Coordinates of C-alpha atoms in Angstrom, one line a residue:
Chain Y
M286 CA 4.4 22.9 12.5
K287 CA 4.1 26.7 11.9
R288 CA 6.1 29.4 13.8
A289 CA 5.0 32.7 14.4
V290 CA 7.5 36.0 14.9
F291 CA 6.2 38.2 17.3
R292 CA 8.6 41.8 17.6
N293 CA 6.8 43.0 20.2
R294 CA 7.4 40.9 23.5
L295 CA 4.1 41.8 25.3
L296 CA 2.0 41.5 21.4
P297 CA 2.3 36.9 21.7
W298 CA 0.5 37.9 26.0
V299 CA -1.9 40.6 25.0
L300 CA -3.8 37.5 22.9
L301 CA -3.2 34.8 25.3
A302 CA -4.7 36.9 27.4
P303 CA -8.4 36.3 27.1
Q304 CA -8.2 32.8 27.4
L305 CA -5.1 32.9 29.6
A306 CA -7.9 35.0 32.1
V307 CA -11.1 32.7 31.4
T308 CA -8.9 29.1 32.7
F309 CA -7.4 31.5 35.7
V310 CA -11.3 32.8 36.9
F311 CA -13.1 29.4 35.9
F312 CA -10.1 26.6 36.0
L313 CA -7.1 26.8 37.8
W314 CA -8.2 29.5 40.8
P315 CA -11.3 27.6 42.0
A316 CA -8.9 24.5 41.7
A317 CA -6.9 25.8 44.1
Q318 CA -9.2 26.8 46.5
A319 CA -10.8 22.9 46.4
G320 CA -6.7 22.3 47.2
W321 CA -6.7 24.0 50.1
Q322 CA -10.3 24.5 51.3
S323 CA -9.7 20.1 51.2
F324 CA -6.7 21.1 54.7
L325 CA -9.3 22.7 56.0
R326 CA -12.8 21.6 58.1
E327 CA -15.4 24.8 58.1
D328 CA -18.8 24.2 61.1
A329 CA -21.9 23.9 59.6
F330 CA -22.7 27.6 59.4
G331 CA -18.8 29.2 58.8
L332 CA -18.6 30.7 61.3
K333 CA -15.1 28.8 62.7
T334 CA -12.0 26.6 60.6
T335 CA -9.4 25.1 61.2
F336 CA -6.5 23.6 59.4
V337 CA -6.2 20.3 60.1
G338 CA -3.9 19.3 57.4
L339 CA -4.5 16.0 55.5
A340 CA -6.6 14.4 58.0
N341 CA -9.6 15.3 55.2
Y342 CA -7.5 12.7 53.1
S343 CA -6.8 10.1 55.5
R344 CA -10.3 9.8 57.4
L345 CA -12.1 9.3 53.3
L346 CA -9.7 5.8 53.9
D347 CA -11.4 4.8 56.8
D348 CA -15.3 6.0 54.9
G349 CA -17.2 3.0 54.8
E350 CA -19.0 4.6 52.1
Y351 CA -15.9 6.5 50.1
L352 CA -15.0 3.2 49.2
N353 CA -18.2 2.0 48.2
A354 CA -18.5 4.7 45.9
V355 CA -14.9 4.4 44.3
G356 CA -15.8 0.8 43.7
V357 CA -19.3 1.9 42.0
T358 CA -17.9 4.5 39.9
A359 CA -15.0 2.4 38.8
V360 CA -18.1 -1.0 37.8
F361 CA -20.1 2.5 36.5
S362 CA -17.6 3.7 33.9
V363 CA -15.9 0.3 33.3
S364 CA -19.9 -0.3 32.2
V365 CA -20.7 3.2 30.7
A366 CA -17.2 3.0 28.0
V367 CA -17.5 -0.5 27.1
L368 CA -20.8 0.2 26.6
G369 CA -21.3 3.1 25.3
M370 CA -18.2 1.8 22.7
S371 CA -19.0 -1.1 21.5
V372 CA -22.3 -0.3 20.3
A373 CA -20.9 2.8 18.5
L374 CA -18.8 0.2 16.5
L375 CA -21.9 -1.9 15.7
L376 CA -23.1 1.1 14.8
A377 CA -19.4 2.7 12.6
L378 CA -19.6 -1.4 10.9
A379 CA -23.0 -1.2 9.9
V380 CA -22.9 2.3 8.9
D381 CA -19.4 1.7 6.6
R382 CA -20.9 -0.5 4.9
M383 CA -23.3 1.8 3.2
V384 CA -22.3 4.0 0.3
T385 CA -25.5 5.7 -0.6
T386 CA -27.6 6.8 2.1
A387 CA -24.2 6.4 4.8
R388 CA -24.8 10.8 5.4
G389 CA -27.9 10.2 5.9
Y390 CA -27.5 7.9 8.7
T391 CA -24.0 9.9 10.5
T392 CA -26.5 12.8 10.8
L393 CA -29.9 10.6 12.7
L394 CA -26.8 8.5 14.8
V395 CA -25.1 12.3 16.0
W396 CA -28.8 13.6 16.9
P397 CA -28.5 13.0 20.7
Y398 CA -25.2 14.7 20.8
A399 CA -26.8 17.4 21.0
V400 CA -29.5 16.4 23.6
A401 CA -28.3 17.8 27.3
P402 CA -27.2 15.2 30.6
A403 CA -29.5 16.2 32.2
I404 CA -32.5 15.7 29.6
A405 CA -31.1 12.8 28.4
G406 CA -31.3 11.2 32.0
L407 CA -35.2 12.2 32.5
L408 CA -35.5 11.3 29.6
W409 CA -34.7 7.7 30.0
W410 CA -36.3 8.1 33.8
F411 CA -39.3 8.7 31.9
I412 CA -39.1 5.7 29.5
F413 CA -37.9 3.4 33.0
N414 CA -40.6 4.8 35.4
P415 CA -41.8 2.7 37.4
T416 CA -45.7 4.3 37.4
I417 CA -45.4 5.8 34.4
G418 CA -42.5 4.0 31.7
L419 CA -42.3 1.1 28.8
M420 CA -39.4 -0.6 29.6
P421 CA -41.6 -2.0 33.0
H422 CA -44.8 -2.7 32.1
V423 CA -42.8 -4.2 28.9
L424 CA -40.2 -6.2 31.4
G425 CA -43.4 -7.3 33.3
L426 CA -44.3 -8.7 30.2
M427 CA -41.3 -10.6 30.5
G428 CA -41.4 -11.1 34.0
I429 CA -39.1 -8.5 35.4
D430 CA -40.2 -6.6 37.7
W431 CA -38.8 -3.0 37.3
D432 CA -38.1 -1.2 40.0
H433 CA -34.9 1.0 40.2
S434 CA -36.2 3.3 43.3
L435 CA -35.6 -0.1 45.0
N436 CA -33.9 -2.7 43.3
G437 CA -29.8 -1.3 43.4
N438 CA -28.8 -3.4 40.2
Q439 CA -31.1 -2.1 38.1
A440 CA -31.0 1.4 39.5
M441 CA -27.3 0.8 38.1
I442 CA -28.6 -1.0 34.5
L443 CA -30.2 2.3 34.3
V444 CA -27.4 5.0 34.5
V445 CA -25.5 2.9 32.5
I446 CA -27.7 3.4 29.7
A447 CA -28.6 7.2 30.2
A448 CA -24.6 7.9 30.5
A449 CA -23.3 5.5 27.6
W450 CA -26.7 7.5 25.3
K451 CA -25.3 10.1 24.4
Q452 CA -21.8 9.2 24.8
I453 CA -22.3 6.6 21.9
S454 CA -23.0 9.2 18.8
Y455 CA -19.5 11.2 19.7
N456 CA -17.7 7.1 20.0
F457 CA -19.8 6.6 16.3
L458 CA -18.0 9.6 14.9
F459 CA -14.8 8.7 15.5
F460 CA -14.8 4.9 14.7
V461 CA -17.3 6.3 11.5
A462 CA -13.7 8.5 10.3
G463 CA -11.6 6.0 11.9
L464 CA -13.2 3.4 9.5
Q465 CA -13.4 5.2 6.8
S466 CA -8.8 6.2 7.3
I467 CA -8.5 1.9 6.6
P468 CA -7.8 2.2 2.9
A469 CA -10.8 -0.3 1.3
S470 CA -7.9 -1.9 -0.7
L471 CA -6.1 -3.0 3.4
R472 CA -10.5 -5.0 3.9
E473 CA -10.1 -6.1 -0.1
A474 CA -6.3 -7.6 -0.2
A475 CA -7.8 -10.1 3.0
A476 CA -10.4 -11.0 1.2
I477 CA -7.8 -12.3 -1.6
D478 CA -5.7 -14.0 1.6
G479 CA -9.4 -16.0 2.8
A480 CA -9.6 -14.0 5.8
G481 CA -13.6 -14.1 6.5
P482 CA -15.6 -11.0 7.0
F483 CA -14.7 -11.6 10.8
R484 CA -11.8 -12.6 10.6
R485 CA -11.1 -9.2 8.6
F486 CA -12.3 -7.0 11.4
L487 CA -10.5 -9.6 14.1
T488 CA -6.7 -9.0 12.0
I489 CA -6.8 -5.6 10.3
T490 CA -9.8 -3.4 11.2
F491 CA -10.2 -3.6 14.7
P492 CA -6.1 -3.3 15.4
L493 CA -5.8 -0.9 12.1
L494 CA -8.5 0.9 14.8
A495 CA -6.8 0.6 17.7
P496 CA -5.0 4.3 18.2
T497 CA -9.3 5.7 17.2
S498 CA -10.5 3.3 20.7
F499 CA -8.1 4.1 22.7
F500 CA -8.8 7.8 22.5
L501 CA -12.1 6.7 23.0
L502 CA -11.5 4.5 26.3
V503 CA -9.6 7.7 27.8
V504 CA -13.0 10.1 26.5
N505 CA -15.6 8.2 27.5
T506 CA -13.9 7.0 31.0
V507 CA -13.1 10.8 32.4
Y508 CA -16.9 11.7 30.5
A509 CA -18.0 8.1 32.5
L510 CA -16.0 10.4 35.9
F511 CA -17.4 14.1 35.6
D512 CA -20.1 14.3 33.3
T513 CA -22.5 12.0 34.8
F514 CA -23.2 13.5 37.4
P515 CA -26.9 15.4 35.2
V516 CA -27.6 11.9 34.7
I517 CA -27.1 10.9 37.6
D518 CA -28.5 13.3 39.4
A519 CA -32.4 13.4 37.4
T520 CA -32.6 9.6 37.7
T521 CA -31.6 7.7 40.9
E522 CA -30.2 10.6 42.9
G523 CA -27.3 8.4 44.1
G524 CA -29.8 6.0 45.6
P525 CA -31.2 3.6 46.8
A526 CA -28.7 3.2 49.5
Q527 CA -25.8 4.5 47.1
A528 CA -25.2 2.2 44.7
T529 CA -25.3 4.3 41.8
N530 CA -23.6 7.2 44.0
I531 CA -20.9 7.8 42.2
L532 CA -17.5 9.4 42.9
V533 CA -18.2 13.1 41.7
Y534 CA -21.4 12.9 42.9
K535 CA -20.7 13.0 46.1
V536 CA -18.6 15.8 46.0
Y537 CA -22.2 17.7 45.1
V538 CA -24.2 16.0 47.7
D539 CA -21.1 16.3 51.2
G540 CA -20.2 19.5 48.8
F541 CA -23.7 21.3 48.9
L542 CA -25.7 19.1 50.5
G543 CA -24.2 17.7 53.4
L544 CA -21.9 20.7 54.3
N545 CA -19.0 18.8 54.3
L546 CA -17.2 21.2 53.0
G547 CA -13.3 20.1 53.2
S548 CA -14.3 16.1 53.0
S549 CA -16.1 17.3 49.4
A550 CA -13.1 19.3 48.1
A551 CA -10.6 16.7 49.8
Q552 CA -12.5 14.2 47.1
S553 CA -12.2 16.4 44.1
V554 CA -9.2 17.0 44.2
V555 CA -8.5 13.2 44.9
L556 CA -10.5 12.7 41.2
M557 CA -8.2 15.1 40.0
A558 CA -5.2 13.9 40.8
V559 CA -7.1 11.2 38.6
V560 CA -8.4 12.6 35.3
V561 CA -4.2 13.9 34.7
A562 CA -3.2 10.0 35.3
L563 CA -5.1 9.5 32.8
T564 CA -4.8 12.1 30.8
V565 CA -0.8 11.7 30.8
V566 CA -1.3 7.5 30.5
Q567 CA -3.4 9.1 27.1
F568 CA -0.1 11.1 25.5
R569 CA 2.3 8.5 26.4
Y570 CA 0.7 5.0 25.0
V571 CA -1.5 6.8 21.6
E572 CA 2.0 8.8 21.2
R573 CA 3.0 5.5 21.0
R574 CA 1.5 3.4 19.2
V575 CA -0.3 5.9 16.5
E576 CA 2.4 5.4 14.0
Y577 CA 2.9 1.0 13.3
Chain D
M95 CA -1.6 -22.2 -12.8
A96 CA -4.8 -21.9 -15.4
T97 CA -6.5 -20.7 -18.3
I98 CA -8.0 -17.2 -17.7
A99 CA -11.8 -17.3 -20.0
L100 CA -13.5 -14.3 -20.0
Q101 CA -17.0 -14.7 -22.0
D102 CA -19.2 -11.1 -23.3
L103 CA -18.0 -9.6 -19.9
G104 CA -20.7 -7.3 -18.8
K105 CA -21.1 -4.2 -15.8
T106 CA -23.2 -1.9 -15.0
Y107 CA -23.7 0.0 -11.5
A108 CA -26.7 1.0 -10.9
G109 CA -28.2 4.0 -12.6
G110 CA -25.1 4.3 -15.1
A111 CA -24.0 3.6 -17.3
P112 CA -22.6 0.0 -18.2
A113 CA -18.7 0.2 -17.1
V114 CA -17.3 -3.1 -18.5
S115 CA -19.2 -4.6 -21.7
G116 CA -19.2 -7.3 -24.1
V117 CA -15.7 -8.6 -23.4
S118 CA -14.0 -11.5 -24.8
L119 CA -10.7 -12.7 -24.2
D120 CA -9.4 -16.7 -23.6
I121 CA -6.6 -16.2 -21.4
A122 CA -3.6 -19.2 -22.1
D123 CA -2.1 -20.6 -19.3
G124 CA 1.2 -19.3 -18.4
E125 CA 0.4 -16.0 -21.0
F126 CA 1.3 -11.9 -19.2
V127 CA -2.0 -10.1 -20.6
V128 CA -2.3 -6.6 -20.5
L129 CA -5.0 -4.3 -19.7
V130 CA -4.1 -0.6 -21.2
G131 CA -6.7 1.9 -22.2
P132 CA -7.3 5.6 -20.3
S133 CA -8.0 6.3 -17.1
G134 CA -12.2 5.5 -17.2
C135 CA -12.1 2.7 -19.6
G136 CA -13.1 0.5 -17.3
K137 CA -9.7 -1.5 -17.3
S138 CA -9.6 -1.6 -13.2
T139 CA -13.0 -3.5 -12.8
L140 CA -12.1 -5.6 -15.3
L141 CA -9.6 -7.4 -13.1
R142 CA -11.4 -6.6 -10.5
M143 CA -14.7 -8.8 -11.5
I144 CA -12.2 -11.6 -12.3
A145 CA -11.0 -11.1 -8.7
G146 CA -14.1 -11.5 -7.8
L147 CA -14.1 -8.1 -6.0
E148 CA -17.0 -6.3 -8.6
T149 CA -20.1 -8.1 -8.8
I150 CA -20.9 -9.8 -12.8
T151 CA -23.6 -8.1 -14.4
T152 CA -23.3 -10.0 -17.4
G153 CA -21.6 -13.2 -18.8
Q154 CA -18.7 -15.5 -17.9
V155 CA -15.9 -15.8 -16.1
R156 CA -13.5 -18.9 -15.5
I157 CA -10.6 -20.0 -14.3
G158 CA -8.9 -23.4 -15.3
S159 CA -12.1 -25.4 -15.6
R160 CA -14.7 -23.1 -12.9
V161 CA -16.4 -21.5 -13.8
V162 CA -16.4 -18.6 -10.4
N163 CA -19.0 -16.1 -11.4
D164 CA -19.8 -16.4 -7.6
L165 CA -17.4 -17.4 -5.7
E166 CA -15.9 -15.4 -3.3
P167 CA -11.9 -13.7 -4.6
A168 CA -10.4 -16.0 -1.7
E169 CA -11.7 -19.4 -3.5
R170 CA -11.0 -18.1 -6.2
D171 CA -6.6 -19.1 -5.9
I172 CA -5.6 -16.4 -7.8
A173 CA -3.8 -12.9 -6.0
M174 CA -3.1 -9.0 -6.7
V175 CA -0.7 -6.6 -6.7
F176 CA -2.3 -3.4 -5.9
Q177 CA -1.9 0.0 -7.0
N178 CA -1.5 1.3 -3.2
Y179 CA 0.3 -1.9 -2.0
A180 CA -2.4 -2.8 0.3
L181 CA 1.1 -3.4 2.7
Y182 CA -0.9 -4.7 5.7
P183 CA 0.4 -1.9 8.1
H184 CA 1.0 -3.3 11.1
M185 CA 2.2 -6.5 10.4
T186 CA 5.6 -6.8 10.0
V187 CA 6.9 -7.9 6.3
R188 CA 6.9 -11.8 7.6
Q189 CA 3.3 -11.9 8.9
N190 CA 2.8 -9.9 5.3
L191 CA 3.7 -12.7 3.2
A192 CA 2.5 -16.3 6.2
Y193 CA -1.8 -13.7 6.7
G194 CA -2.4 -15.4 2.9
L195 CA -0.8 -18.8 4.1
K196 CA -2.2 -19.0 7.7
N197 CA -5.8 -17.9 6.5
R198 CA -5.5 -21.3 4.1
R199 CA -4.9 -23.1 6.8
M200 CA -0.9 -24.1 6.9
A201 CA 1.3 -25.7 8.1
G202 CA 4.1 -24.2 10.0
A203 CA 7.2 -25.5 8.1
E204 CA 5.8 -25.2 5.4
I205 CA 4.7 -21.6 5.6
D206 CA 8.6 -21.2 6.9
R207 CA 9.4 -22.3 3.3
R208 CA 7.9 -20.5 1.3
V209 CA 8.0 -17.0 3.2
A210 CA 11.8 -17.3 2.8
E211 CA 11.5 -19.4 -1.3
A212 CA 9.8 -15.6 -1.7
A213 CA 12.5 -13.2 0.1
A214 CA 15.7 -15.3 -1.7
I215 CA 13.7 -14.7 -4.8
L216 CA 12.9 -10.5 -4.4
E217 CA 15.9 -10.3 -2.1
I218 CA 13.5 -8.8 0.6
A219 CA 15.1 -11.6 3.5
P220 CA 16.4 -8.7 5.1
Y221 CA 13.7 -6.5 5.2
L222 CA 11.3 -9.8 7.1
D223 CA 10.9 -8.4 10.7
R224 CA 10.8 -4.8 9.4
K225 CA 7.0 -2.9 9.0
P226 CA 6.0 -1.8 5.7
R227 CA 6.3 2.2 6.2
Q228 CA 9.6 1.8 7.3
L229 CA 10.7 0.9 3.7
S230 CA 11.4 2.4 0.8
G231 CA 8.7 1.7 -2.5
G232 CA 10.5 -0.4 -4.2
Q233 CA 10.7 -1.8 -0.8
R234 CA 7.5 -2.6 -0.4
Q235 CA 6.7 -3.4 -3.7
R236 CA 8.7 -5.8 -4.1
V237 CA 6.6 -6.7 -0.8
A238 CA 4.0 -6.2 -2.5
M239 CA 4.7 -9.0 -5.2
G240 CA 6.1 -11.4 -2.5
R241 CA 2.5 -11.9 -1.0
A242 CA 1.1 -13.0 -4.5
I243 CA 4.2 -15.3 -4.5
V244 CA 4.1 -17.2 -1.6
R245 CA 0.2 -17.8 -2.4
E246 CA 1.3 -20.1 -6.0
P247 CA -1.5 -19.3 -7.0
A248 CA -3.4 -19.6 -10.8
A249 CA -3.3 -16.4 -11.6
F250 CA -1.7 -12.8 -10.4
L251 CA -3.6 -10.1 -11.2
F252 CA -1.9 -6.9 -11.7
D253 CA -4.0 -3.2 -10.3
E254 CA -1.6 -0.3 -11.8
P255 CA 1.0 -1.5 -9.7
L256 CA 4.2 0.7 -10.6
S257 CA 1.9 4.0 -11.1
N258 CA 3.4 5.2 -7.7
L259 CA 7.1 4.8 -8.1
D260 CA 9.5 7.3 -9.7
A261 CA 10.4 6.8 -13.2
K262 CA 13.4 5.3 -12.5
L263 CA 12.5 2.3 -10.7
R264 CA 9.6 2.0 -12.7
V265 CA 12.4 0.7 -15.6
T266 CA 14.3 -1.5 -13.2
M267 CA 10.4 -3.1 -11.2
R268 CA 9.1 -3.3 -14.6
G269 CA 11.8 -5.8 -16.3
E270 CA 12.1 -8.1 -13.0
I271 CA 8.2 -8.0 -12.9
R272 CA 9.0 -9.6 -16.3
Q273 CA 11.4 -11.5 -16.0
L274 CA 9.9 -13.1 -12.2
Q275 CA 6.4 -13.5 -14.7
R276 CA 8.5 -15.6 -16.4
R277 CA 10.6 -17.9 -14.5
L278 CA 7.2 -18.9 -12.1
G279 CA 5.4 -19.3 -15.6
T280 CA 2.0 -18.1 -13.7
T281 CA -0.8 -17.1 -15.9
S282 CA -1.1 -13.2 -15.3
V283 CA -3.3 -9.7 -15.8
Y284 CA -1.8 -6.6 -15.5
V285 CA -3.7 -3.0 -16.4
T286 CA -2.0 -0.3 -16.8
H287 CA -2.5 3.0 -18.8
D288 CA 1.0 3.6 -19.7
Q289 CA 1.3 1.9 -23.1
V290 CA 4.9 1.8 -22.4
E291 CA 4.6 -0.6 -19.7
A292 CA 2.3 -2.0 -21.7
M293 CA 4.2 -3.0 -24.8
T294 CA 7.1 -3.5 -23.6
L295 CA 5.2 -6.2 -20.5
A296 CA 3.1 -8.2 -22.3
D297 CA 2.0 -11.1 -24.7
R298 CA -0.4 -10.1 -25.1
L299 CA -2.8 -6.7 -25.3
V300 CA -5.9 -5.6 -24.4
V301 CA -6.7 -2.3 -25.0
L302 CA -10.2 -1.1 -24.1
N303 CA -12.0 2.1 -24.9
K304 CA -15.3 3.4 -22.3
G305 CA -15.8 0.0 -20.9
R306 CA -15.1 -1.9 -25.1
V307 CA -12.1 -3.7 -26.5
E308 CA -10.3 -2.2 -29.2
Q309 CA -7.8 -4.6 -30.0
I310 CA -6.8 -7.4 -28.4
G311 CA -2.8 -8.3 -29.9
A312 CA 0.5 -8.7 -29.5
P313 CA 2.1 -5.4 -28.5
L314 CA 4.6 -4.7 -32.4
E315 CA 1.3 -6.2 -34.1
V316 CA -1.4 -3.8 -32.3
Y317 CA 1.5 -1.4 -33.1
R318 CA 1.8 -1.8 -36.1
Q319 CA -1.5 -2.6 -37.3
P320 CA -3.6 -0.8 -35.2
A321 CA -7.3 -1.9 -35.7
T322 CA -9.5 2.1 -35.1
V323 CA -8.6 5.5 -34.6
F324 CA -8.7 6.0 -31.4
V325 CA -5.7 1.9 -30.9
A326 CA -4.0 4.2 -33.9
G327 CA -3.9 7.6 -31.3
F328 CA -2.9 5.4 -28.0
I329 CA -0.6 2.9 -28.5
G330 CA 2.8 4.1 -29.9
A331 CA 4.7 7.6 -27.8
P332 CA 4.7 10.5 -29.8
A333 CA 1.1 9.5 -30.4
M334 CA 0.3 8.9 -34.5
N335 CA -0.4 11.7 -36.2
L336 CA -3.8 11.6 -37.2
L337 CA -5.1 13.4 -40.6
N338 CA -8.7 13.5 -42.0
A339 CA -8.7 13.5 -45.5
A340 CA -10.2 12.6 -49.0
R341 CA -10.2 10.0 -50.9
E342 CA -10.6 11.7 -54.6
G343 CA -9.8 9.1 -58.3
G344 CA -8.3 6.5 -56.0
A345 CA -6.0 9.0 -53.4
V346 CA -5.9 10.5 -50.2
V347 CA -6.5 13.7 -51.0
L348 CA -5.1 16.6 -47.6
G349 CA -5.7 20.0 -47.5
G350 CA -6.4 20.0 -51.7
Q351 CA -3.2 17.8 -52.2
A352 CA -2.9 14.9 -54.0
L353 CA -0.7 12.2 -51.2
A354 CA 1.7 8.9 -52.8
V355 CA -0.9 7.4 -51.0
A356 CA -3.9 5.0 -52.6
A357 CA -7.3 5.8 -51.3
P358 CA -8.7 2.3 -50.8
P359 CA -12.1 1.7 -52.9
G360 CA -15.7 3.7 -51.1
A361 CA -16.3 7.1 -50.6
G362 CA -16.4 9.7 -47.5
P363 CA -13.5 11.2 -45.6
V364 CA -10.2 9.0 -44.1
V365 CA -8.5 9.3 -41.8
L366 CA -4.3 9.3 -42.0
G367 CA -2.6 7.8 -39.8
L368 CA 1.2 9.4 -39.7
R369 CA 4.0 7.8 -37.2
A370 CA 6.7 10.5 -36.3
E371 CA 9.2 7.9 -36.9
D372 CA 7.7 7.0 -40.5
L373 CA 7.5 10.7 -42.0
H374 CA 11.0 12.2 -43.0
P375 CA 13.3 15.2 -45.0
A376 CA 12.7 15.3 -48.4
S377 CA 13.7 18.6 -50.4
P378 CA 11.2 21.2 -50.8
G379 CA 8.9 20.5 -54.4
T380 CA 8.9 16.7 -54.0
P381 CA 5.3 15.5 -55.1
G382 CA 3.0 13.9 -52.3
A383 CA 5.6 15.5 -49.7
L384 CA 3.2 17.0 -46.7
D385 CA 4.7 20.8 -46.6
L386 CA 5.2 21.1 -42.5
A387 CA 4.4 24.7 -40.7
V388 CA 6.5 24.7 -37.6
T389 CA 5.8 25.6 -34.4
H390 CA 8.3 24.5 -32.2
V391 CA 10.7 21.8 -31.2
E392 CA 11.5 19.4 -29.1
E393 CA 14.6 18.2 -28.0
L394 CA 14.8 14.3 -27.5
G395 CA 19.1 14.2 -27.7
A396 CA 19.4 11.3 -30.5
Q397 CA 16.4 12.9 -32.9
R398 CA 14.5 15.8 -31.9
L399 CA 10.7 15.9 -33.0
V400 CA 9.3 19.1 -34.2
H401 CA 5.4 20.2 -34.1
G402 CA 3.9 22.4 -37.0
H403 CA 0.8 22.5 -39.1
V404 CA -0.3 20.3 -42.7
A405 CA -3.4 21.6 -44.2
G406 CA -4.1 23.5 -40.6
Q407 CA -3.9 20.1 -38.7
P408 CA -1.5 19.6 -36.0
L409 CA 1.9 17.1 -37.1
V410 CA 4.4 16.3 -35.5
A411 CA 7.6 13.9 -37.0
A412 CA 10.2 12.9 -35.6
V413 CA 14.2 13.9 -37.8
T414 CA 17.8 13.2 -36.7
A415 CA 19.6 16.3 -34.6
D416 CA 21.8 17.2 -37.1
L417 CA 18.9 18.4 -39.5
A418 CA 19.0 22.2 -40.3
L419 CA 15.5 23.9 -39.2
A420 CA 13.1 26.8 -41.5
D421 CA 10.6 28.1 -41.0
R422 CA 9.0 25.4 -43.1
L423 CA 9.8 21.6 -43.4
A424 CA 8.7 19.5 -46.3
L425 CA 8.7 16.1 -45.4
G426 CA 8.1 13.0 -48.0
L427 CA 5.9 9.3 -46.2
N428 CA 6.2 6.4 -47.2
P429 CA 3.1 5.3 -48.3
R430 CA 3.1 1.4 -47.0
A431 CA 3.6 3.2 -43.1
A432 CA 0.2 5.2 -44.3
H433 CA -2.8 3.9 -42.1
L434 CA -6.2 4.7 -43.1
F435 CA -9.5 4.8 -41.2
D436 CA -12.8 4.8 -42.1
A437 CA -13.7 8.9 -40.7
T438 CA -17.1 7.6 -38.9
S439 CA -16.8 4.7 -37.6
G440 CA -13.2 4.6 -36.8
R441 CA -12.1 1.1 -38.3
R442 CA -9.1 0.4 -40.1
L443 CA -9.2 0.4 -44.6
A444 CA -7.9 -2.7 -45.4

């Protein structure tokens, strides 16, 4: 790494100041406030505030709805990550085989990433709308009765598709780059060594993509845990009967709709702890595995 | 072990000029053939067509008694050594060697035996449990060779395997490849752009230019009797001097001066080829001697290369290091060492 040497001791801090200010105002300060808030209990009108210690946290452990949300979040995150990554990998493998048209397909496949999550959610809400949507009609012809506002499993499928769809573009780009960094001669050598296409993928391509895959797994999990609020809000609003109420959506519902600020703050602190843990694991693991 | 026969082989990429055309070649069992030519001459494409990594547009490739045009690379019973070695980075050396055998469902004991044998031959046994990135360039090169050897294939294909090594190691590995091939007696096709490598390794050379065969022959034969101007200029270091000349009255005439070289019958301009080592200093004023206007000198230790111009055309002469040099140097030439080519067709004349 290149090291810059500053004679003036103040200059580095002045140069860093804008970034630090943004981080402080929009991240550290709210995070600290949430941390403090999680030890408090406030009445609905904000007239009286009491310090309750860890009571907000211990209540979460007894709260059936919260434990349900943990389970829903686990199912949702794993499904989004697996669906988003496997479809992206298939598309990347297909594009990697193209010789002349790869750029065109890549551009088209990257477009969905530019769509805002709320709009993506709305798009899928329209497509799967039981009254006006196209898919319920098609599914109806196949004998499947689609109504995600009544059926919890169908609601989960809908939010998983809507959330994964956007992420496919992102994953796809990384997989394409990963595939292109594998020298063609490795696959040719494997072909001469008697490995068929499937075996080549399994024994050569996939192991060499492992660092990319692991990085994407963490990014996608974090995405599913945090950035999918608009998708849920635009499609199911956590329903029906809590079937799609993931943790980050529950933070919003409990805090801003239920006005239980203490509990909401405690929940967001727990989420924050989860993402910190995931990031630490990622860096440890990737640093060890990225060089073979 | 097998023969390889190429019959009128051609390759054209979609919307492009032919990369290889009309190549016919019979390679005997156990023979070491080197394909040599400048970059872009189609030598690698030709090798990859034999390997099955490029489709064949026209013609036929036979390995042994089988036509392999439509066979997968794995079914052709060949092994290839790549320029960048193409070792599997996530596998140990042992796994790299065993990979091709495992894919062919060979018994574990037999795999172990072959890997141990190849490791012993190539002296890589101490590194069997290392990953490729922990090896030096020369060791990687040996592992790449080992991966070919364990397969005991009908033929080895080498695609510029030494070009990523430093000059000294290249010479060592060159010798090792030659000895190894002699010992195993496996038919080999070797691609290189380095004519010294080609000369030293080959039983037979195939000189390629622009996708076509310029000449096929034993290294010394190609060196002594280059069939075309291209081969004359490509094989040999320093490159052969090629001078535009005319023929008048049965002699070759250069810059208005008749040389002691008999012109073959016919008319039209010729190219006179003279190797630097076939020129020797003469006393000034000798009839038929070349008058070299010296521009600069390269010292090689035992020899020195004198660069200059004769009748306005560049020329290099190799002289002994103790020769005193002036601005001009008279050079005599041995008429038997002169090569004559037709200036329009580039073909050798008599």
